[in-house]
Amino acid sequence: MLGLESLLILCAYILSITSCGLCVIYGIKNWNENN
C-alpha cells in the first residue's frame, strides 16, 4: 500500500493538467473559427 496516496495525487494532477489543456485547445479552435 506504500505510495498509493502519491499515485492517486499524481493521477489527479495529470487529469487536471489534461483537462486544462483540452479546454485551452478547444477555446483556441473556437476562437479561430469565429474570427
GROMACS .gro file of C-alpha atoms in nm:
model
   35
    1MET     CA    1   0.000   0.000   0.000
    2LEU     CA    2   0.306   0.224   0.014
    3GLY     CA    3   0.285   0.511  -0.232
    4LEU     CA    4  -0.085   0.466  -0.309
    5GLU     CA    5  -0.170   0.819  -0.197
    6SER     CA    6   0.117   0.955  -0.407
    7LEU     CA    7  -0.011   0.763  -0.710
    8LEU     CA    8  -0.364   0.900  -0.664
    9ILE     CA    9  -0.231   1.255  -0.628
   10LEU     CA   10  -0.021   1.210  -0.943
   11CYS     CA   11  -0.323   1.079  -1.137
   12ALA     CA   12  -0.537   1.372  -1.019
   13TYR     CA   13  -0.261   1.616  -1.115
   14ILE     CA   14  -0.224   1.467  -1.464
   15LEU     CA   15  -0.603   1.465  -1.511
   16SER     CA   16  -0.634   1.831  -1.412
   17ILE     CA   17  -0.348   1.935  -1.643
   18THR     CA   18  -0.504   1.736  -1.930
   19SER     CA   19  -0.844   1.896  -1.869
   20CYS     CA   20  -0.693   2.246  -1.871
   21GLY     CA   21  -0.502   2.167  -2.189
   22LEU     CA   22  -0.813   2.037  -2.366
   23CYS     CA   23  -1.012   2.345  -2.259
   24VAL     CA   24  -0.741   2.577  -2.394
   25ILE     CA   25  -0.716   2.386  -2.725
   26TYR     CA   26  -1.096   2.383  -2.761
   27GLY     CA   27  -1.116   2.757  -2.689
   28ILE     CA   28  -0.842   2.837  -2.943
   29LYS     CA   29  -1.017   2.627  -3.210
   30ASN     CA   30  -1.347   2.808  -3.150
   31TRP     CA   31  -1.174   3.148  -3.148
   32ASN     CA   32  -1.002   3.072  -3.480
   33GLU     CA   33  -1.331   2.956  -3.637
   34ASN     CA   34  -1.522   3.263  -3.518
   35ASN     CA   35  -1.259   3.513  -3.629
   0.00000   0.00000   0.00000
